PDB file of C-alpha atoms in Angstrom:
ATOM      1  CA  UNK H1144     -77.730   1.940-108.349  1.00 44.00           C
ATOM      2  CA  UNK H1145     -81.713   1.907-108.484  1.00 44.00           C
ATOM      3  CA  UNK H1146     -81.470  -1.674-109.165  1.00 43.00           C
ATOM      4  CA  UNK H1147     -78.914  -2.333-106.607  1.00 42.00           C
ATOM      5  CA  UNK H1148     -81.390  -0.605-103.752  1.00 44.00           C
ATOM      6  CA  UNK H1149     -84.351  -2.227-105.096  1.00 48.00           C
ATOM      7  CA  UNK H1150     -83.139  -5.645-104.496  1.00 44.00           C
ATOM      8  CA  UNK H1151     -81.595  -4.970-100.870  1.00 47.00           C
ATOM      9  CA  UNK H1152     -85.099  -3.810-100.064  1.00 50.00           C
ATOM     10  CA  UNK H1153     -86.744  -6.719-101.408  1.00 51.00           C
ATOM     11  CA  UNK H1154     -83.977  -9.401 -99.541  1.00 49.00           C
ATOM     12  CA  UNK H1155     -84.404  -7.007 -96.422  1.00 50.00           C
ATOM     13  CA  UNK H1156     -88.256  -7.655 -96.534  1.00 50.00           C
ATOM     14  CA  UNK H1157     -88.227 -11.116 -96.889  1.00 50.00           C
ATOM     15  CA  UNK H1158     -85.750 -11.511 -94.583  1.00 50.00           C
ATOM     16  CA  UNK H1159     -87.879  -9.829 -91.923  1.00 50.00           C
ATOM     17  CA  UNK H1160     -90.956 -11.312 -92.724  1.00 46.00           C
ATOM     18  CA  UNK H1161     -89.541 -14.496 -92.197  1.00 45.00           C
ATOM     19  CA  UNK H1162     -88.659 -13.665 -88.873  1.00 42.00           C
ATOM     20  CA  UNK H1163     -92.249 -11.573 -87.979  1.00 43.00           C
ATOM     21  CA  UNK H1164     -94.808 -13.454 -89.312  1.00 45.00           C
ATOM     22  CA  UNK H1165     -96.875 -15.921 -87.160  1.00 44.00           C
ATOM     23  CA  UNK H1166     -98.977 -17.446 -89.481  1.00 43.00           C
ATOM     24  CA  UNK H1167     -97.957 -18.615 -93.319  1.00 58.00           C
ATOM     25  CA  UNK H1168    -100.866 -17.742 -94.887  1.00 81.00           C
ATOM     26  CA  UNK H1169    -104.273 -15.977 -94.798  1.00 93.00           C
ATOM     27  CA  UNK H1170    -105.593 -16.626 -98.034  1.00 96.00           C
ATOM     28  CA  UNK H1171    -106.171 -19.276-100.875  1.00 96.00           C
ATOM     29  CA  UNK H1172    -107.112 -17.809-104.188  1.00 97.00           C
ATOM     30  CA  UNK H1173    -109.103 -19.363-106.863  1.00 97.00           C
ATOM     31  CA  UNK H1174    -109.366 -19.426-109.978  1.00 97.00           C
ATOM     32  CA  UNK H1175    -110.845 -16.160-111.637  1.00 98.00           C
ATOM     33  CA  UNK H1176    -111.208 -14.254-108.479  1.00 98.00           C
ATOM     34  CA  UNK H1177    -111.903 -10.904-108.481  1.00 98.00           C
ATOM     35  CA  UNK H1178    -109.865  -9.071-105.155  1.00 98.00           C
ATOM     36  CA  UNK H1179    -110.732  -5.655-104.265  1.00 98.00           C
ATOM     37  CA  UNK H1180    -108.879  -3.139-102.051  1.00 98.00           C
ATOM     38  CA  UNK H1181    -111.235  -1.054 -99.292  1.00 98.00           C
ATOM     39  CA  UNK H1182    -110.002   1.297 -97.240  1.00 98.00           C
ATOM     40  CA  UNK H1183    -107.397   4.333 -96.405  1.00 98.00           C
ATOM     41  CA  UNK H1184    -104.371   5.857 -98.196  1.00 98.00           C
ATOM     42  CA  UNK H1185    -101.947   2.861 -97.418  1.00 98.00           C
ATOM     43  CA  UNK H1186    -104.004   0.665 -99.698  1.00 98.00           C
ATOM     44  CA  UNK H1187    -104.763   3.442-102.304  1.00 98.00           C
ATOM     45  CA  UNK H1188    -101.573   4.273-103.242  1.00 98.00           C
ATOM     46  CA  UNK H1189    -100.068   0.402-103.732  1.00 98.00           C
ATOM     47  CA  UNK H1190    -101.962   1.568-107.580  1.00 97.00           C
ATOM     48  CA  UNK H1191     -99.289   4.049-107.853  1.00 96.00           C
ATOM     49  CA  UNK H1192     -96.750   1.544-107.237  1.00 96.00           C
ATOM     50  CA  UNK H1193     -97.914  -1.328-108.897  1.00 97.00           C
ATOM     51  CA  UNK H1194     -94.960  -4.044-107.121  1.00 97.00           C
ATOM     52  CA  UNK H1195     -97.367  -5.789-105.500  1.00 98.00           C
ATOM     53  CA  UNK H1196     -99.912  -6.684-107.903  1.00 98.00           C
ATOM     54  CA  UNK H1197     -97.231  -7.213-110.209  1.00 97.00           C
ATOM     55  CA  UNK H1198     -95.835  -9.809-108.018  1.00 97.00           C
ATOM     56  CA  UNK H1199     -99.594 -11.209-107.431  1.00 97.00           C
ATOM     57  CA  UNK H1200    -100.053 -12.035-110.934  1.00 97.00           C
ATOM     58  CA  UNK H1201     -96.414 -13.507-111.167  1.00 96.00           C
ATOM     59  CA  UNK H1202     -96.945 -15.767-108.464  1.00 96.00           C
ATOM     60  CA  UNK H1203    -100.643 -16.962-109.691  1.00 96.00           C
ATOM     61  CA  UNK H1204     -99.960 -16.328-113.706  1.00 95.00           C
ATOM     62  CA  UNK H1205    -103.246 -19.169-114.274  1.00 96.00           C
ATOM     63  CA  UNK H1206    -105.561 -17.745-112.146  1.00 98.00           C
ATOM     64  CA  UNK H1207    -107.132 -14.715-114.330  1.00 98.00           C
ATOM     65  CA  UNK H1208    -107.369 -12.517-111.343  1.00 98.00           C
ATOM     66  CA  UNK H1209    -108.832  -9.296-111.287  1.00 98.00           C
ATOM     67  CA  UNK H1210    -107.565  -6.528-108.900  1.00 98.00           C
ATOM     68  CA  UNK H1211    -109.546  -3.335-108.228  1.00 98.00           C
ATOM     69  CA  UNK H1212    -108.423  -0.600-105.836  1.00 98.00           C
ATOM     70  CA  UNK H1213    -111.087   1.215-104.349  1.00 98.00           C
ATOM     71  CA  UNK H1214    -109.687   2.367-101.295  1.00 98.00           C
ATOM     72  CA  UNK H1215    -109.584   6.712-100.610  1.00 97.00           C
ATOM     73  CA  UNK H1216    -107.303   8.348 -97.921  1.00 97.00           C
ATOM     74  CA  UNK H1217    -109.002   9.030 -94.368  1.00 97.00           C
ATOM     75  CA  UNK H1218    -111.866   5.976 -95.031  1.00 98.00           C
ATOM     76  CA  UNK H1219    -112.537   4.195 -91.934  1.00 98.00           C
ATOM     77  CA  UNK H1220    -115.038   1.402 -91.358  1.00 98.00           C
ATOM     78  CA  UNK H1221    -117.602   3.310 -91.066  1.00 97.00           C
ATOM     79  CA  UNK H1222    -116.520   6.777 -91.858  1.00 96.00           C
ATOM     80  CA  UNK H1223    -115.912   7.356 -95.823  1.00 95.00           C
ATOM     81  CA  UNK H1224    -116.412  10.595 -97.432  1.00 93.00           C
ATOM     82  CA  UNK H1225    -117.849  10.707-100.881  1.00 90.00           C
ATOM     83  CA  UNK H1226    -119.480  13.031-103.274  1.00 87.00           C
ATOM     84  CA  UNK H1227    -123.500  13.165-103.377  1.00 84.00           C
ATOM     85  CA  UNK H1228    -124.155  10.377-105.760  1.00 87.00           C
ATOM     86  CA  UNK H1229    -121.005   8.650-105.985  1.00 91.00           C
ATOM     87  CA  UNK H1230    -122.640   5.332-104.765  1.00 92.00           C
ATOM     88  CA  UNK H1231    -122.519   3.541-101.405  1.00 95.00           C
ATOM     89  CA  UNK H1232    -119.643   0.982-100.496  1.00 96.00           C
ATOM     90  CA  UNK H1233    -121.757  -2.195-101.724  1.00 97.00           C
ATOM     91  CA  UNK H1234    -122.651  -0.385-105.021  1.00 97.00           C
ATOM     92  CA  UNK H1235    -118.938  -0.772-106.132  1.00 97.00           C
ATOM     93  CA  UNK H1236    -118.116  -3.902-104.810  1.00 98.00           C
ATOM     94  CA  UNK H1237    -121.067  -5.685-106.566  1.00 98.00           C
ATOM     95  CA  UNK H1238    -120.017  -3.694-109.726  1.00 97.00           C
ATOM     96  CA  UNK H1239    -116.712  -5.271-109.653  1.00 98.00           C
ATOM     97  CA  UNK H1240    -117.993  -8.503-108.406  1.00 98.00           C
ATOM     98  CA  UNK H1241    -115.496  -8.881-105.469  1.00 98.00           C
ATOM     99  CA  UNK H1242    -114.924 -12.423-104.583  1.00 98.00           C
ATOM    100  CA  UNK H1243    -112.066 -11.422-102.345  1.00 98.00           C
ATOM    101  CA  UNK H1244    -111.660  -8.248-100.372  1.00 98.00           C
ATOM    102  CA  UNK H1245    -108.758  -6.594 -98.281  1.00 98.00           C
ATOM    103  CA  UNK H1246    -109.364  -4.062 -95.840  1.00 98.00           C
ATOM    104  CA  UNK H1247    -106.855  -1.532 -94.966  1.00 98.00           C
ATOM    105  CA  UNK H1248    -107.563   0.743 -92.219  1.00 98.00           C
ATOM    106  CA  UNK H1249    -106.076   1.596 -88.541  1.00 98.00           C
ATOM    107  CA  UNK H1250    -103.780   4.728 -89.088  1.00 98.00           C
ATOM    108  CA  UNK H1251    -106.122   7.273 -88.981  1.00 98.00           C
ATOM    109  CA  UNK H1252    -108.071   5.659 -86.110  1.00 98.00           C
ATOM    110  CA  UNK H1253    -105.296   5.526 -83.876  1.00 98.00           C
ATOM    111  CA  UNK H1254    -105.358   9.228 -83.357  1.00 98.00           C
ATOM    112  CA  UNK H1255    -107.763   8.781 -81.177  1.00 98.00           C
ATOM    113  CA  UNK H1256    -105.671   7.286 -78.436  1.00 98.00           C
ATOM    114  CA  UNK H1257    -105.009   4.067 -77.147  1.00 98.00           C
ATOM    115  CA  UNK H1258    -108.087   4.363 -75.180  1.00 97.00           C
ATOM    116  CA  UNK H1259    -110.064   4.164 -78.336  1.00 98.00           C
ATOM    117  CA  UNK H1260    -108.316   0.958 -79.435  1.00 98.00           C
ATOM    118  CA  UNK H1261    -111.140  -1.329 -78.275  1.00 98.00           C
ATOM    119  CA  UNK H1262    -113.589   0.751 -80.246  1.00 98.00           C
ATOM    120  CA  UNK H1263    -112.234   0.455 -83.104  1.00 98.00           C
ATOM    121  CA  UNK H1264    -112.182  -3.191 -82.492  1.00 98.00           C
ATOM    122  CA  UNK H1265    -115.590  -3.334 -82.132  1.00 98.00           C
ATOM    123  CA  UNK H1266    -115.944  -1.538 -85.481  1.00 98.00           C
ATOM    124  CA  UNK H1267    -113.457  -4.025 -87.006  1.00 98.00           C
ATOM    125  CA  UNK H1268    -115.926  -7.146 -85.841  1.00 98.00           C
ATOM    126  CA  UNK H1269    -119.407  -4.939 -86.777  1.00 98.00           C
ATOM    127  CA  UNK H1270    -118.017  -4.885 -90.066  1.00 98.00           C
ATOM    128  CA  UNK H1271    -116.643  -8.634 -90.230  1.00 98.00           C
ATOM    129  CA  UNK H1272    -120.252  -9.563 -89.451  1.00 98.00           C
ATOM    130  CA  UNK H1273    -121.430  -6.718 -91.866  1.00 98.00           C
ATOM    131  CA  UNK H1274    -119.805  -8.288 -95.052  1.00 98.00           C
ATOM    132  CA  UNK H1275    -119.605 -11.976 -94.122  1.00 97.00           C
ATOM    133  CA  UNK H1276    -124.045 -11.159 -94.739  1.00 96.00           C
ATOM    134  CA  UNK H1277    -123.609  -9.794 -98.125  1.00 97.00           C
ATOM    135  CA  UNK H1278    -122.830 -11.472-101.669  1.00 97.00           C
ATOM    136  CA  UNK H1279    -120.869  -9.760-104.298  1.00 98.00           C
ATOM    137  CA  UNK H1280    -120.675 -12.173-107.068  1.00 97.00           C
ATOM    138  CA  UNK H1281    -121.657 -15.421-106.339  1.00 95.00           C
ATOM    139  CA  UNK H1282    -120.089 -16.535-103.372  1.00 95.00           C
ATOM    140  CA  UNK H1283    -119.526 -15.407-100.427  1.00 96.00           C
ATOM    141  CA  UNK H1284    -116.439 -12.779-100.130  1.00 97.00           C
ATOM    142  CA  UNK H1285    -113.423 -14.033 -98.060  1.00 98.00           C
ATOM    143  CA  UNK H1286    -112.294 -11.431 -95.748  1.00 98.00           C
ATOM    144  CA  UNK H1287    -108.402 -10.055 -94.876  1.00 98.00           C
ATOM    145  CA  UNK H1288    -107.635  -7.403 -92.881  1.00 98.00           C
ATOM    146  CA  UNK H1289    -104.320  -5.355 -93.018  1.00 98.00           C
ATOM    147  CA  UNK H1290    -102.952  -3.652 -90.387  1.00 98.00           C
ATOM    148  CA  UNK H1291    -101.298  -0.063 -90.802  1.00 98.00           C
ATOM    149  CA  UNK H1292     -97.785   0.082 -90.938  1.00 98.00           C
ATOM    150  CA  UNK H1293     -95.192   1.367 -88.671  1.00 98.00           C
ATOM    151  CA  UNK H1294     -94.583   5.122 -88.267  1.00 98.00           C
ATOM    152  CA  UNK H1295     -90.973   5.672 -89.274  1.00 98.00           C
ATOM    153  CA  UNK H1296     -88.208   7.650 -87.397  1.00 98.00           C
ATOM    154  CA  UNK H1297     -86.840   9.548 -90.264  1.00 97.00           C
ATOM    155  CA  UNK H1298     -84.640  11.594 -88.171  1.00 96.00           C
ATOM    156  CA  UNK H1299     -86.331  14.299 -89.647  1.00 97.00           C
ATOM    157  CA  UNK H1300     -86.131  17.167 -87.278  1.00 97.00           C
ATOM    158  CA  UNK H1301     -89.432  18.884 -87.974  1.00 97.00           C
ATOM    159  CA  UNK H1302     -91.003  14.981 -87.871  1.00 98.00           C
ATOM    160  CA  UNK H1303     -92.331  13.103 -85.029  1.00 97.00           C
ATOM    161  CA  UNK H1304     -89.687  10.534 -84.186  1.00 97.00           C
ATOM    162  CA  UNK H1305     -92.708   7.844 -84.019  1.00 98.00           C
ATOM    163  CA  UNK H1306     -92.765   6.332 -80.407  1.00 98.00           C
ATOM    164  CA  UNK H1307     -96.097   7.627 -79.496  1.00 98.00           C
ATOM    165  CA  UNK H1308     -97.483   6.853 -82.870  1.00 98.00           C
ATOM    166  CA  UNK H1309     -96.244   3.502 -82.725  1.00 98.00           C
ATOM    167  CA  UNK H1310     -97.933   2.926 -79.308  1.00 98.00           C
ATOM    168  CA  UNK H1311    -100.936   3.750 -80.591  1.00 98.00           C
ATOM    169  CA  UNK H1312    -100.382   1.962 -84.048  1.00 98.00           C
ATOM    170  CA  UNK H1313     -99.648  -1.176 -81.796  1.00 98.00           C
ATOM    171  CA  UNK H1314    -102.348  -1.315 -80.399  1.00 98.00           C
ATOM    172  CA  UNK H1315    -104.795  -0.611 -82.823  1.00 98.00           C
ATOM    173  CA  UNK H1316    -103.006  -3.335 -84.672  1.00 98.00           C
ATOM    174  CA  UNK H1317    -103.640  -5.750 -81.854  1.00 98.00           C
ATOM    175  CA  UNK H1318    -107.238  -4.860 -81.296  1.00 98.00           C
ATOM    176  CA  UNK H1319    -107.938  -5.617 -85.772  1.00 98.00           C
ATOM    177  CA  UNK H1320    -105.862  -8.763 -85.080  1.00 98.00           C
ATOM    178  CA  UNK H1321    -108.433  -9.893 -81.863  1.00 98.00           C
ATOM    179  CA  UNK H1322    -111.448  -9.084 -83.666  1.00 98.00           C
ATOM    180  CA  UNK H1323    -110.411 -11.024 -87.042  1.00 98.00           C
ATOM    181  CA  UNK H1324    -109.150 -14.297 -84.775  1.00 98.00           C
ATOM    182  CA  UNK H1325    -112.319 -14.247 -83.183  1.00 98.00           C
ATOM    183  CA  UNK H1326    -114.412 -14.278 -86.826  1.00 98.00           C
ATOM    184  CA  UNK H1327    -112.307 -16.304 -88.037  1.00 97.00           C
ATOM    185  CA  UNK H1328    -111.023 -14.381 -91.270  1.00 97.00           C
ATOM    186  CA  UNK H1329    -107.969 -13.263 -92.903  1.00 98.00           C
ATOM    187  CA  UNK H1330    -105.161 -10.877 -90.602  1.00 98.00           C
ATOM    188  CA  UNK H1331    -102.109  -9.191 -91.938  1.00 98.00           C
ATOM    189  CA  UNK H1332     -99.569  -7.787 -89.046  1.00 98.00           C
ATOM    190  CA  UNK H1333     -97.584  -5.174 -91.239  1.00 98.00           C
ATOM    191  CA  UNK H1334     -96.508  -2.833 -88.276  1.00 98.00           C
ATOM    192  CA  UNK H1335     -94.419  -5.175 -86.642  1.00 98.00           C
ATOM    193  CA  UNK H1336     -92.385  -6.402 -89.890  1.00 98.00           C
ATOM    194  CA  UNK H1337     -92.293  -2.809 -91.116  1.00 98.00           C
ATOM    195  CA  UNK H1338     -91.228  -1.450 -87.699  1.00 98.00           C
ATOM    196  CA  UNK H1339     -88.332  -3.561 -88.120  1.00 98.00           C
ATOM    197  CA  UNK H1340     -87.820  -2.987 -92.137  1.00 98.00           C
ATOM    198  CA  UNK H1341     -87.228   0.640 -91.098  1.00 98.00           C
ATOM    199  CA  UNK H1342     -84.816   0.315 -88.122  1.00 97.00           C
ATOM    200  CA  UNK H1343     -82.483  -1.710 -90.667  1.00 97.00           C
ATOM    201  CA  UNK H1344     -82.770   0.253 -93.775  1.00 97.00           C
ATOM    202  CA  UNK H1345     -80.061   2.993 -94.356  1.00 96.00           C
ATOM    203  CA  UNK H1346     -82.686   4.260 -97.092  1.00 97.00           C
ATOM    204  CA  UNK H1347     -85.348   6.542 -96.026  1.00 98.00           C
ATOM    205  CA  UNK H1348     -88.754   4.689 -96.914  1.00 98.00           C
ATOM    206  CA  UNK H1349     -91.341   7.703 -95.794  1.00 98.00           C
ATOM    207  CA  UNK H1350     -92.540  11.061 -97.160  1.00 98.00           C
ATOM    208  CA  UNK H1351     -93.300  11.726 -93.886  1.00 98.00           C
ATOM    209  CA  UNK H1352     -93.020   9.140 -91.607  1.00 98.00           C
ATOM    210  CA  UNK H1353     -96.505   7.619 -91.935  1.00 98.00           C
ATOM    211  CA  UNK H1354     -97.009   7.383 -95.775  1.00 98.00           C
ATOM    212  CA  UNK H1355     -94.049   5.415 -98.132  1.00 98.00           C
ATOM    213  CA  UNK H1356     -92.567   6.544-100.331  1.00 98.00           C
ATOM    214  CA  UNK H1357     -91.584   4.645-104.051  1.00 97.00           C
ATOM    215  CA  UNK H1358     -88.691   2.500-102.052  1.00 98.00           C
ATOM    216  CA  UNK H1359     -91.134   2.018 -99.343  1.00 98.00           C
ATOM    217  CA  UNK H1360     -94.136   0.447-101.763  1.00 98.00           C
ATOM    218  CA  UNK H1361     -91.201  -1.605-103.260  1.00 97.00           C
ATOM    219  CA  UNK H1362     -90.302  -2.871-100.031  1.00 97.00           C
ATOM    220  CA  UNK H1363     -93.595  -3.570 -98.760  1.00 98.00           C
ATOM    221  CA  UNK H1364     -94.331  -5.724-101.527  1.00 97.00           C
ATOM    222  CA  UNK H1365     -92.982  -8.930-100.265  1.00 96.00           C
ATOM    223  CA  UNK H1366     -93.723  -8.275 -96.905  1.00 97.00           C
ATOM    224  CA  UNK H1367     -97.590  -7.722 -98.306  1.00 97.00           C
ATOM    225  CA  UNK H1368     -97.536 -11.155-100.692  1.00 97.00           C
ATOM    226  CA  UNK H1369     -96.063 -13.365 -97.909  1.00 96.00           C
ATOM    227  CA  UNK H1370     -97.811 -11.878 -95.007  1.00 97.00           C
ATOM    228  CA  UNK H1371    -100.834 -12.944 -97.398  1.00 97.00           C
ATOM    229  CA  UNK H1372     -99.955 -15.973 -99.230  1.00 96.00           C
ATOM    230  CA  UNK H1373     -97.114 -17.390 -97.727  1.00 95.00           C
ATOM    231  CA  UNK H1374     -93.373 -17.323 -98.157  1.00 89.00           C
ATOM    232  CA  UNK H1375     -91.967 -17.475-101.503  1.00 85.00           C
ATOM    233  CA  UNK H1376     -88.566 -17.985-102.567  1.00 73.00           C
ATOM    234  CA  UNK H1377     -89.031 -15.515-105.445  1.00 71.00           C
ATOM    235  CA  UNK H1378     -91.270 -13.530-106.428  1.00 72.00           C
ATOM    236  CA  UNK H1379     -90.200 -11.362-109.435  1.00 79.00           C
ATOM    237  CA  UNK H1380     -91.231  -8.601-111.182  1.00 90.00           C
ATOM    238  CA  UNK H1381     -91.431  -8.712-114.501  1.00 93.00           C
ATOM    239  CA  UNK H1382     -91.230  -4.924-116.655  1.00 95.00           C
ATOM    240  CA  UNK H1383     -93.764  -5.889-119.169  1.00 96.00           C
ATOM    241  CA  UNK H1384     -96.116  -7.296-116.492  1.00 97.00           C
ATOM    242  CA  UNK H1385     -95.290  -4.097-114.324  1.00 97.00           C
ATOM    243  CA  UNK H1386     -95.955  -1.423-117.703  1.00 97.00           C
ATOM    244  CA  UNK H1387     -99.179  -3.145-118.520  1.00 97.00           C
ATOM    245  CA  UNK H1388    -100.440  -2.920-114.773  1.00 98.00           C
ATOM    246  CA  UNK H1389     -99.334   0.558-114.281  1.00 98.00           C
ATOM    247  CA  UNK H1390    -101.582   1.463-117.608  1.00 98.00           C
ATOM    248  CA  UNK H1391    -104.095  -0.203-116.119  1.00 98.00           C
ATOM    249  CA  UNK H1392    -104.146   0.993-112.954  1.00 97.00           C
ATOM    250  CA  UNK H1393    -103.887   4.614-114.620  1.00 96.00           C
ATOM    251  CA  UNK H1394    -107.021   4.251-116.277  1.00 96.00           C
ATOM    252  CA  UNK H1395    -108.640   2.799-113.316  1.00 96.00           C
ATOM    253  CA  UNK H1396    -108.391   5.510-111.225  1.00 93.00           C
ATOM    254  CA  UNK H1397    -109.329   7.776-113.307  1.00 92.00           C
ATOM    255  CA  UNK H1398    -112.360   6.129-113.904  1.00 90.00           C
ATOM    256  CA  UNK H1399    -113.390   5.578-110.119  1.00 92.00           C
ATOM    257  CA  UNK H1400    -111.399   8.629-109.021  1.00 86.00           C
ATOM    258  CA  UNK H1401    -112.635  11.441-111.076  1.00 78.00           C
ATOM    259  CA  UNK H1402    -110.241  14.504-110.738  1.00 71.00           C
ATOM    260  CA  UNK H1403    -113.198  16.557-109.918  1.00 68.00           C
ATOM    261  CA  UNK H1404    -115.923  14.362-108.724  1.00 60.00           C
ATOM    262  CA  UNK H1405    -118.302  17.113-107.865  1.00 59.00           C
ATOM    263  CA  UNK H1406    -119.939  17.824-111.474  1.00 58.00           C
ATOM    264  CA  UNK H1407    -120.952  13.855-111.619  1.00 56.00           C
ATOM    265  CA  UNK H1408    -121.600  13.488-108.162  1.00 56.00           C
ATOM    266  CA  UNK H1409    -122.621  16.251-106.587  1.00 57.00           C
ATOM    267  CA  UNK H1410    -121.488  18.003-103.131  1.00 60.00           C
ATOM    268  CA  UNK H1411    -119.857  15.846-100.275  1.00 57.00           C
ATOM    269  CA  UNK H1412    -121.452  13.541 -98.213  1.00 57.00           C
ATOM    270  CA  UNK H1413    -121.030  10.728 -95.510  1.00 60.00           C
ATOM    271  CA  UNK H1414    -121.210   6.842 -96.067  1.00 55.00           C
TER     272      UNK H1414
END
């Protein structure tokens, strides 16, 4: 039954990328790059369910990539909580030497209103211009930014049914895409293929709406990898790829996401 649900997801999501996407790819990897995830809980949690990178390394099994996830619920551009002496943004992507970095942010933002969409536009280019500046390893890093999802009507009395958050969503959405066309770099549109995903799924794909659930990540994945890279006729998933990522992952996070960060760090500050 699990299997049977986790490939109608995955046909679903192709299907409907197919159908959303206006551009057929946003990035070229090379050889021995080293991608790292920045930004909110959307992009966190994909190392709790590892499809995607497992896909990633199925579909480029020669390239010796590296993939480190050091996104943290509620980060914004420039906004990211931290304790004392945890180390600023640039610390840990020139520790992990990222030659390729995807930014995930726009959900939390958009609670500020439509009205706020441009701002966070502007923040969007600042930080284009911002990391386009820098060097991580020894090139310069190639840029992608990923759009938050859709907010999903779970029909869920005590949750929102999603039309004003998806109003807002759109539009922040729109004003990332603007700001990445005009520098030039990397955009991923996942609320409009993910809007759809959840009007035809019969499976719920939210905790709560706004955050997916296991079925959700699963579903995402394809949408994520050919959103990025292109459409793909298959893109599988194998179990010993997918155990040996999950252990990695696992120690991973527990490495840059110490359960209590406070003894090593000390108390909370801004970045």
């Amino acid at each position: 039954m699990v299997k049977r649900i986790f490939l109608t997801l995955v046909l679903c999501a192709t299907t409907l990328v197919g159908s959303a996407s206006l551009f057929s790819a946003e990035l070229e990897l090379s050889q021995g790059d080293r991608i790292c995830l920045v930004g909110n809980a959307l992009g966190e949690r994909l190392q709790h369910n590892n499809t995607w990178e497992a896909m990633l390394h199925s579909r480029f099994p020669n390239h010796n990539l590296v993939v480190r996830n050091l996104c943290v619920p509620g980060d914004e551009p420039f906004e990211r909580l931290r304790t004392l002496n945890f180390g600023e943004p640039d610390v840990h992507l020139t520790h992990s030497k990222a030659d390729v970095i995807l930014y995930f942010f726009g959900f939390g933002e958009s609670f500020d209103g439509e009205k706020k969409a441009a701002d966070f536009g502007a923040d969007i280019d600042r930080l284009i211009k911002e990391t386009q500046g820098k060097r991580f390893s020894e090139q310069a890093p190639r840029i992608v930014f990923v759009s938050p999802i859709a907010f999903e009507n779970t029909g869920d009395p005590n949750l929102p049914d999603g039309k004003a958050h998806n109003r807002r969503l759109k539009a922040y959405t729109e004003a990332m895409k603007k700001a990445c066309r005009a520098n030039k770099v990397g955009f991923v549109n996942l609320h409009e293929p993910t809007l759809a995903l959840f009007a035809k799924s019969d499976d719920r794909l939210t905790l709560n709406g706004a955050h997916l659930n296991q079925l959700g990540y699963t579903a995402l994945a394809p949408i994520l990898m050919n959103e990025l890279f292109g459409a793909s006729e298959s893109d599988g998933v194998p179990a010993e790829l997918l155990a040996e990522i999950d252990d990695k992952n696992f120690h991973w996070w527990h490495r840059y996401r110490a359960v209590n960060g406070s003894p090593s760090g000390g108390s909370v500050v801004r970045r």
